[in-house]
Amino acid sequence: EGPVDNSKTVADIPTSPLPLKAIPGFEWYDVDIENDIDELYQLLNENYVEDQDSAFRFDYSKSFLQWALTCPGYKKEWFVGIRVISSKKLVGFISAIPVTLQVRGKILPSVDINFLCVHKKLRAKRLAPVFIKEITRRVNLCNIWQALHTGGVVLPSPVSVCRYAHRPLNWGKMFDVGFTGLPYNATKTQMIAKYTLSKTTTTPGLRRLELKDLDEALELLNKYQSRFKLIQLFNKEEFKHWFLTIENVIYSYVVEDPKTGKITDFISFYTLPFTILNNNNYNSLNVAYLFYYASDSDFNYPDRFDTEATKVLKKRLSQLVNDACIIARSELHMDVFNALTSQDNSLFLKDLKFGPGDGLLNFYLFNYRTFPMNGGCIADQNYAYDEEHRSDIGVVML
Ligand SMILES: Cc1c(C(=O)c2nccn2C)oc2cccc(OCCCNCc3cccnc3)c12
């Protein structure tokens, strides 16, 4: 395990951008997240990732993009665009943000690469490799040599593969927009009844994360995360940025034990709608994605796979995530709650009625060779949830 290429230093890295000779009439352009947010929003809204049937396209909002990109330590030169020289129209983008990863205990200053997007009219001009080379150059110039990326696309040797899972909150709308079908042995009424949730949460002491909770919640998260082999380490500033609630972007909750006043659990989810591309009744699907969570319920057991430890964690996480689904549905009017088979999710996905999706998310670590890690699903059992081994992946990407 370790870096693939450890030979380079900053002095070896070119100080000027690669020439765009492949496409005359275009220039590199550092996207200014403050002033160019409308253009960046429009580029992604019209040209970013769609599902394989081109029925849905991600609709990252402006406030989501500002949250996702301007984290503590972000660098303007890591927001790389390509635009038309004459019209100044933005036609491509890629981003890097600084993260501190820990891979099987080894601390790795890295970046998350995200939002690689080339305008539909410039596809097949081989711009993706040009963007990846350029962002790599700019990151290497800052003496960072590893990167984390996730995506549906298959590249050489993923660290791990996780499966998509979906918990319908508004089954009727998901059926109407064609995201889910009607099983042969059920009626629409039965399906709607199956996914109906109570209006109120059940965990005593569950409330929004507040400024006063930051130290305690961060300590709980870092302790819980230490069980995974691939994690992101958060300092207090980063924790505050990533988890303090921003309406229509990120929502975080803590469980304050009514008796002791201690924070015993933490859970967060982000909201990221899909544009529905070909439906007469709806133009947006409201989606909540499970983000980071933590629970101290199995801290007293030395082995997390101990039967008793597994039982108490399964019970606590099931209640916590079910409460998140209740909030997402009744307070935020989300249509579906998405999760991966990462973290300890395979403990609750089945019981909470998260159906397996037909998407897989590959995790890639660039310039770092590591043994493959459990992704919480069993590849040769059609990626069924792996309740026994769960996953080694503690990092959650947007
Ligand atoms: C995407 C996504 C979807 C869907 O495609 C989807 N849900 C409802 C309707 N649809 C079509 O379902 C998921 C379940 C868990 C995690 C997920 O994504 C995890 C984070 C994904 N990062 C964004 C990304 C970027 C590029 C390629 N793939 C994913 C997803």
PDB file of C-alpha atoms in Angstrom, residues 79-301:
ATOM      1  CA  PHE A  79     -12.120  25.825  -9.862  1.00  0.00           C
ATOM      2  CA  VAL A  80     -11.035  25.213 -13.457  1.00  0.00           C
ATOM      3  CA  GLY A  81     -13.200  26.232 -16.392  1.00  0.00           C
ATOM      4  CA  ILE A  82     -12.928  26.320 -20.160  1.00  0.00           C
ATOM      5  CA  ARG A  83     -14.788  29.090 -22.003  1.00  0.00           C
ATOM      6  CA  VAL A  84     -15.267  30.363 -25.541  1.00  0.00           C
ATOM      7  CA  ILE A  85     -12.739  33.179 -26.154  1.00  0.00           C
ATOM      8  CA  SER A  86     -15.183  35.314 -28.220  1.00  0.00           C
ATOM      9  CA  SER A  87     -18.424  34.922 -26.219  1.00  0.00           C
ATOM     10  CA  LYS A  88     -16.832  34.104 -22.801  1.00  0.00           C
ATOM     11  CA  LYS A  89     -19.442  31.307 -22.514  1.00  0.00           C
ATOM     12  CA  LEU A  90     -18.470  28.667 -19.925  1.00  0.00           C
ATOM     13  CA  VAL A  91     -18.416  25.237 -21.613  1.00  0.00           C
ATOM     14  CA  GLY A  92     -16.540  23.035 -19.190  1.00  0.00           C
ATOM     15  CA  PHE A  93     -15.584  22.707 -15.512  1.00  0.00           C
ATOM     16  CA  ILE A  94     -13.758  20.573 -12.965  1.00  0.00           C
ATOM     17  CA  SER A  95     -13.130  21.236  -9.252  1.00  0.00           C
ATOM     18  CA  ALA A  96     -10.825  20.126  -6.450  1.00  0.00           C
ATOM     19  CA  ILE A  97     -11.324  20.817  -2.741  1.00  0.00           C
ATOM     20  CA  PRO A  98      -8.843  20.045   0.057  1.00  0.00           C
ATOM     21  CA  VAL A  99      -9.613  17.030   2.291  1.00  0.00           C
ATOM     22  CA  THR A 100      -7.600  15.120   4.899  1.00  0.00           C
ATOM     23  CA  LEU A 101      -8.092  11.434   4.200  1.00  0.00           C
ATOM     24  CA  GLN A 102      -7.060   8.535   6.379  1.00  0.00           C
ATOM     25  CA  VAL A 103      -6.468   5.244   4.560  1.00  0.00           C
ATOM     26  CA  ARG A 104      -6.024   2.246   6.870  1.00  0.00           C
ATOM     27  CA  GLY A 105      -4.633   4.598   9.502  1.00  0.00           C
ATOM     28  CA  LYS A 106      -2.317   6.536   7.166  1.00  0.00           C
ATOM     29  CA  ILE A 107      -3.090  10.271   7.016  1.00  0.00           C
ATOM     30  CA  LEU A 108      -3.143  11.575   3.424  1.00  0.00           C
ATOM     31  CA  PRO A 109      -3.531  15.283   2.584  1.00  0.00           C
ATOM     32  CA  SER A 110      -5.606  15.000  -0.608  1.00  0.00           C
ATOM     33  CA  VAL A 111      -8.296  16.617  -2.704  1.00  0.00           C
ATOM     34  CA  ASP A 112     -11.805  15.560  -3.698  1.00  0.00           C
ATOM     35  CA  ILE A 113     -12.213  15.882  -7.464  1.00  0.00           C
ATOM     36  CA  ASN A 114     -15.828  16.618  -8.407  1.00  0.00           C
ATOM     37  CA  PHE A 115     -18.169  18.269 -10.912  1.00  0.00           C
ATOM     38  CA  LEU A 116     -16.248  17.289 -14.045  1.00  0.00           C
ATOM     39  CA  CYS A 117     -18.605  18.573 -16.752  1.00  0.00           C
ATOM     40  CA  VAL A 118     -18.162  19.150 -20.494  1.00  0.00           C
ATOM     41  CA  HIS A 119     -20.913  20.903 -22.487  1.00  0.00           C
ATOM     42  CA  LYS A 120     -22.993  18.449 -24.521  1.00  0.00           C
ATOM     43  CA  LYS A 121     -21.855  20.152 -27.746  1.00  0.00           C
ATOM     44  CA  LEU A 122     -18.158  19.530 -26.925  1.00  0.00           C
ATOM     45  CA  ARG A 123     -18.378  15.834 -26.096  1.00  0.00           C
ATOM     46  CA  ALA A 124     -15.997  13.371 -27.858  1.00  0.00           C
ATOM     47  CA  LYS A 125     -13.347  16.106 -28.122  1.00  0.00           C
ATOM     48  CA  ARG A 126     -11.393  14.266 -25.415  1.00  0.00           C
ATOM     49  CA  LEU A 127     -11.664  17.254 -23.015  1.00  0.00           C
ATOM     50  CA  ALA A 128     -12.103  15.117 -19.877  1.00  0.00           C
ATOM     51  CA  PRO A 129      -8.450  13.941 -19.872  1.00  0.00           C
ATOM     52  CA  VAL A 130      -7.355  17.544 -20.545  1.00  0.00           C
ATOM     53  CA  PHE A 131      -9.348  18.746 -17.485  1.00  0.00           C
ATOM     54  CA  ILE A 132      -7.987  15.931 -15.323  1.00  0.00           C
ATOM     55  CA  LYS A 133      -4.368  16.649 -16.355  1.00  0.00           C
ATOM     56  CA  GLU A 134      -4.813  20.387 -15.680  1.00  0.00           C
ATOM     57  CA  ILE A 135      -6.446  20.000 -12.258  1.00  0.00           C
ATOM     58  CA  THR A 136      -3.741  17.458 -11.348  1.00  0.00           C
ATOM     59  CA  ARG A 137      -1.040  20.007 -12.322  1.00  0.00           C
ATOM     60  CA  ARG A 138      -2.629  22.719 -10.197  1.00  0.00           C
ATOM     61  CA  VAL A 139      -3.046  20.397  -7.188  1.00  0.00           C
ATOM     62  CA  ASN A 140       0.524  19.045  -7.528  1.00  0.00           C
ATOM     63  CA  LEU A 141       1.801  22.648  -7.559  1.00  0.00           C
ATOM     64  CA  CYS A 142       0.385  22.834  -4.014  1.00  0.00           C
ATOM     65  CA  ASN A 143       2.408  19.747  -3.056  1.00  0.00           C
ATOM     66  CA  ILE A 144      -0.632  17.455  -2.915  1.00  0.00           C
ATOM     67  CA  TRP A 145      -0.174  14.108  -4.683  1.00  0.00           C
ATOM     68  CA  GLN A 146      -3.292  12.070  -3.909  1.00  0.00           C
ATOM     69  CA  ALA A 147      -6.941  12.555  -4.913  1.00  0.00           C
ATOM     70  CA  LEU A 148     -10.302  10.928  -4.220  1.00  0.00           C
ATOM     71  CA  HIS A 149     -13.011  10.714  -6.869  1.00  0.00           C
ATOM     72  CA  THR A 150     -16.280   8.830  -7.128  1.00  0.00           C
ATOM     73  CA  GLY A 151     -18.391   8.165 -10.173  1.00  0.00           C
ATOM     74  CA  GLY A 152     -20.529   5.763 -12.051  1.00  0.00           C
ATOM     75  CA  VAL A 153     -17.921   5.472 -14.800  1.00  0.00           C
ATOM     76  CA  VAL A 154     -15.568   2.463 -14.619  1.00  0.00           C
ATOM     77  CA  LEU A 155     -11.842   3.336 -14.498  1.00  0.00           C
ATOM     78  CA  PRO A 156      -8.903   1.093 -13.547  1.00  0.00           C
ATOM     79  CA  SER A 157      -8.968  -0.427 -10.047  1.00  0.00           C
ATOM     80  CA  PRO A 158     -11.545   1.212  -7.788  1.00  0.00           C
ATOM     81  CA  VAL A 159     -10.761   1.122  -4.060  1.00  0.00           C
ATOM     82  CA  SER A 160     -14.321  -0.001  -3.516  1.00  0.00           C
ATOM     83  CA  VAL A 161     -17.743  -0.195  -5.120  1.00  0.00           C
ATOM     84  CA  CYS A 162     -20.942   0.692  -3.286  1.00  0.00           C
ATOM     85  CA  ARG A 163     -24.482   0.132  -4.419  1.00  0.00           C
ATOM     86  CA  TYR A 164     -27.229   2.729  -4.634  1.00  0.00           C
ATOM     87  CA  ALA A 165     -30.266   2.229  -2.352  1.00  0.00           C
ATOM     88  CA  HIS A 166     -33.538   4.163  -2.406  1.00  0.00           C
ATOM     89  CA  ARG A 167     -36.212   4.575   0.266  1.00  0.00           C
ATOM     90  CA  PRO A 168     -39.372   5.865  -1.473  1.00  0.00           C
ATOM     91  CA  LEU A 169     -41.021   8.686   0.510  1.00  0.00           C
ATOM     92  CA  ASN A 170     -43.576   9.709  -2.133  1.00  0.00           C
ATOM     93  CA  TRP A 171     -44.102   6.435  -3.972  1.00  0.00           C
ATOM     94  CA  GLY A 172     -46.911   7.817  -6.153  1.00  0.00           C
ATOM     95  CA  LYS A 173     -44.686  10.542  -7.634  1.00  0.00           C
ATOM     96  CA  MET A 174     -41.737   8.156  -8.094  1.00  0.00           C
ATOM     97  CA  PHE A 175     -44.070   5.847 -10.013  1.00  0.00           C
ATOM     98  CA  ASP A 176     -45.517   8.701 -12.096  1.00  0.00           C
ATOM     99  CA  VAL A 177     -42.064   9.958 -13.143  1.00  0.00           C
ATOM    100  CA  GLY A 178     -40.972   6.423 -14.041  1.00  0.00           C
ATOM    101  CA  PHE A 179     -38.317   5.998 -11.357  1.00  0.00           C
ATOM    102  CA  THR A 180     -40.045   2.952  -9.859  1.00  0.00           C
ATOM    103  CA  GLY A 181     -42.364   0.332 -11.285  1.00  0.00           C
ATOM    104  CA  LEU A 182     -45.434  -1.455  -9.926  1.00  0.00           C
ATOM    105  CA  PRO A 183     -44.535  -5.025  -8.851  1.00  0.00           C
ATOM    106  CA  TYR A 184     -46.702  -7.641 -10.562  1.00  0.00           C
ATOM    107  CA  ASN A 185     -48.162  -8.798  -7.251  1.00  0.00           C
ATOM    108  CA  ALA A 186     -49.124  -5.418  -5.781  1.00  0.00           C
ATOM    109  CA  THR A 187     -51.514  -2.510  -6.379  1.00  0.00           C
ATOM    110  CA  LYS A 188     -50.594   1.194  -6.267  1.00  0.00           C
ATOM    111  CA  THR A 189     -52.629   1.561  -3.065  1.00  0.00           C
ATOM    112  CA  GLN A 190     -50.630  -1.239  -1.433  1.00  0.00           C
ATOM    113  CA  MET A 191     -47.315   0.320  -2.527  1.00  0.00           C
ATOM    114  CA  ILE A 192     -48.301   3.744  -1.202  1.00  0.00           C
ATOM    115  CA  ALA A 193     -49.371   2.138   2.108  1.00  0.00           C
ATOM    116  CA  LYS A 194     -46.106   0.161   2.305  1.00  0.00           C
ATOM    117  CA  TYR A 195     -44.010   3.349   2.259  1.00  0.00           C
ATOM    118  CA  THR A 196     -46.229   5.557   4.431  1.00  0.00           C
ATOM    119  CA  LEU A 197     -44.296   6.943   7.413  1.00  0.00           C
ATOM    120  CA  SER A 198     -45.567   8.412  10.686  1.00  0.00           C
ATOM    121  CA  LYS A 199     -45.564  12.204  10.871  1.00  0.00           C
ATOM    122  CA  THR A 200     -43.447  12.414  14.022  1.00  0.00           C
ATOM    123  CA  THR A 201     -39.973  11.154  14.920  1.00  0.00           C
ATOM    124  CA  THR A 202     -39.436   8.617  17.693  1.00  0.00           C
ATOM    125  CA  THR A 203     -35.884   9.114  19.047  1.00  0.00           C
ATOM    126  CA  PRO A 204     -36.084  10.944  22.413  1.00  0.00           C
ATOM    127  CA  GLY A 205     -33.836  14.029  22.436  1.00  0.00           C
ATOM    128  CA  LEU A 206     -33.532  14.310  18.636  1.00  0.00           C
ATOM    129  CA  ARG A 207     -33.015  17.953  17.616  1.00  0.00           C
ATOM    130  CA  ARG A 208     -31.174  20.150  15.099  1.00  0.00           C
ATOM    131  CA  LEU A 209     -27.372  20.441  15.497  1.00  0.00           C
ATOM    132  CA  GLU A 210     -26.524  23.813  17.093  1.00  0.00           C
ATOM    133  CA  LEU A 211     -23.272  25.792  17.452  1.00  0.00           C
ATOM    134  CA  LYS A 212     -22.976  24.715  21.121  1.00  0.00           C
ATOM    135  CA  ASP A 213     -22.876  21.042  19.988  1.00  0.00           C
ATOM    136  CA  LEU A 214     -19.916  21.338  17.582  1.00  0.00           C
ATOM    137  CA  ASP A 215     -17.120  20.098  19.852  1.00  0.00           C
ATOM    138  CA  GLU A 216     -19.082  17.156  21.255  1.00  0.00           C
ATOM    139  CA  ALA A 217     -20.621  16.114  17.915  1.00  0.00           C
ATOM    140  CA  LEU A 218     -17.223  16.327  16.171  1.00  0.00           C
ATOM    141  CA  GLU A 219     -15.615  14.159  18.863  1.00  0.00           C
ATOM    142  CA  LEU A 220     -18.439  11.608  18.505  1.00  0.00           C
ATOM    143  CA  LEU A 221     -18.138  11.559  14.683  1.00  0.00           C
ATOM    144  CA  ASN A 222     -14.341  11.143  14.676  1.00  0.00           C
ATOM    145  CA  LYS A 223     -14.591   8.332  17.236  1.00  0.00           C
ATOM    146  CA  TYR A 224     -17.327   6.530  15.275  1.00  0.00           C
ATOM    147  CA  GLN A 225     -15.497   7.006  11.932  1.00  0.00           C
ATOM    148  CA  SER A 226     -12.317   5.377  13.267  1.00  0.00           C
ATOM    149  CA  ARG A 227     -13.887   1.951  12.622  1.00  0.00           C
ATOM    150  CA  PHE A 228     -13.704   2.449   8.822  1.00  0.00           C
ATOM    151  CA  LYS A 229     -10.630   1.988   6.605  1.00  0.00           C
ATOM    152  CA  LEU A 230     -11.218   5.002   4.316  1.00  0.00           C
ATOM    153  CA  ILE A 231     -12.392   8.158   6.091  1.00  0.00           C
ATOM    154  CA  GLN A 232     -12.193  11.941   5.953  1.00  0.00           C
ATOM    155  CA  LEU A 233     -10.848  13.648   9.079  1.00  0.00           C
ATOM    156  CA  PHE A 234     -12.648  16.849  10.068  1.00  0.00           C
ATOM    157  CA  ASN A 235     -11.264  19.672  12.207  1.00  0.00           C
ATOM    158  CA  LYS A 236     -13.716  21.999  13.978  1.00  0.00           C
ATOM    159  CA  GLU A 237     -13.836  24.592  11.175  1.00  0.00           C
ATOM    160  CA  GLU A 238     -14.458  21.889   8.565  1.00  0.00           C
ATOM    161  CA  PHE A 239     -17.102  20.224  10.748  1.00  0.00           C
ATOM    162  CA  LYS A 240     -18.906  23.545  11.160  1.00  0.00           C
ATOM    163  CA  HIS A 241     -18.841  24.155   7.380  1.00  0.00           C
ATOM    164  CA  TRP A 242     -19.983  20.681   6.356  1.00  0.00           C
ATOM    165  CA  PHE A 243     -22.689  20.109   8.978  1.00  0.00           C
ATOM    166  CA  LEU A 244     -24.342  23.327  10.237  1.00  0.00           C
ATOM    167  CA  THR A 245     -27.768  23.306   8.596  1.00  0.00           C
ATOM    168  CA  ILE A 246     -28.276  25.331   5.398  1.00  0.00           C
ATOM    169  CA  GLU A 247     -31.909  25.257   4.196  1.00  0.00           C
ATOM    170  CA  ASN A 248     -32.314  23.304   0.934  1.00  0.00           C
ATOM    171  CA  VAL A 249     -28.728  22.031   1.172  1.00  0.00           C
ATOM    172  CA  ILE A 250     -27.605  20.256   4.359  1.00  0.00           C
ATOM    173  CA  TYR A 251     -29.522  19.187   7.504  1.00  0.00           C
ATOM    174  CA  SER A 252     -27.889  17.880  10.694  1.00  0.00           C
ATOM    175  CA  TYR A 253     -29.342  16.520  13.927  1.00  0.00           C
ATOM    176  CA  VAL A 254     -28.044  15.334  17.270  1.00  0.00           C
ATOM    177  CA  VAL A 255     -29.569  13.123  19.961  1.00  0.00           C
ATOM    178  CA  GLU A 256     -29.121  14.729  23.371  1.00  0.00           C
ATOM    179  CA  ASP A 257     -29.635  12.078  26.038  1.00  0.00           C
ATOM    180  CA  PRO A 258     -32.497  13.527  28.144  1.00  0.00           C
ATOM    181  CA  LYS A 259     -30.966  12.118  31.359  1.00  0.00           C
ATOM    182  CA  THR A 260     -27.269  13.001  30.949  1.00  0.00           C
ATOM    183  CA  GLY A 261     -27.417  15.905  28.490  1.00  0.00           C
ATOM    184  CA  LYS A 262     -24.692  14.134  26.473  1.00  0.00           C
ATOM    185  CA  ILE A 263     -24.714  13.923  22.663  1.00  0.00           C
ATOM    186  CA  THR A 264     -25.061  10.197  21.947  1.00  0.00           C
ATOM    187  CA  ASP A 265     -25.856  10.254  18.206  1.00  0.00           C
ATOM    188  CA  PHE A 266     -25.508  12.468  15.149  1.00  0.00           C
ATOM    189  CA  ILE A 267     -27.068  12.230  11.701  1.00  0.00           C
ATOM    190  CA  SER A 268     -27.031  14.424   8.572  1.00  0.00           C
ATOM    191  CA  PHE A 269     -28.410  14.351   5.056  1.00  0.00           C
ATOM    192  CA  TYR A 270     -28.126  16.662   2.050  1.00  0.00           C
ATOM    193  CA  THR A 271     -30.847  17.550  -0.453  1.00  0.00           C
ATOM    194  CA  LEU A 272     -30.057  17.503  -4.194  1.00  0.00           C
ATOM    195  CA  PRO A 273     -32.957  17.495  -6.658  1.00  0.00           C
ATOM    196  CA  PHE A 274     -33.080  15.860 -10.055  1.00  0.00           C
ATOM    197  CA  THR A 275     -34.484  17.674 -13.061  1.00  0.00           C
ATOM    198  CA  ILE A 276     -37.073  15.323 -14.568  1.00  0.00           C
ATOM    199  CA  LEU A 277     -36.410  15.429 -18.289  1.00  0.00           C
ATOM    200  CA  ASN A 278     -39.512  14.054 -19.933  1.00  0.00           C
ATOM    201  CA  ASN A 279     -42.589  14.146 -17.739  1.00  0.00           C
ATOM    202  CA  ASN A 280     -45.701  16.268 -18.237  1.00  0.00           C
ATOM    203  CA  ASN A 281     -46.744  16.533 -14.578  1.00  0.00           C
ATOM    204  CA  TYR A 282     -43.438  17.074 -12.738  1.00  0.00           C
ATOM    205  CA  ASN A 283     -40.150  18.829 -13.522  1.00  0.00           C
ATOM    206  CA  SER A 284     -38.235  18.076 -10.339  1.00  0.00           C
ATOM    207  CA  LEU A 285     -37.642  15.050  -8.091  1.00  0.00           C
ATOM    208  CA  ASN A 286     -36.763  16.019  -4.508  1.00  0.00           C
ATOM    209  CA  VAL A 287     -34.017  13.727  -3.236  1.00  0.00           C
ATOM    210  CA  ALA A 288     -32.379  13.510   0.195  1.00  0.00           C
ATOM    211  CA  TYR A 289     -29.026  11.725   0.487  1.00  0.00           C
ATOM    212  CA  LEU A 290     -27.813  10.166   3.730  1.00  0.00           C
ATOM    213  CA  PHE A 291     -24.560  11.955   4.634  1.00  0.00           C
ATOM    214  CA  TYR A 292     -22.477  11.349   7.816  1.00  0.00           C
ATOM    215  CA  TYR A 293     -23.811   9.881  11.045  1.00  0.00           C
ATOM    216  CA  ALA A 294     -22.420   8.559  14.330  1.00  0.00           C
ATOM    217  CA  SER A 295     -23.671   6.659  17.358  1.00  0.00           C
ATOM    218  CA  ASP A 296     -21.993   5.729  20.617  1.00  0.00           C
ATOM    219  CA  SER A 297     -24.316   2.742  21.063  1.00  0.00           C
ATOM    220  CA  ASP A 298     -21.642   0.123  20.332  1.00  0.00           C
ATOM    221  CA  PHE A 299     -18.635   1.984  21.791  1.00  0.00           C
ATOM    222  CA  ASN A 300     -18.534  -0.301  24.874  1.00  0.00           C
ATOM    223  CA  TYR A 301     -17.949  -3.408  22.756  1.00  0.00           C
TER     224      TYR A 301
END
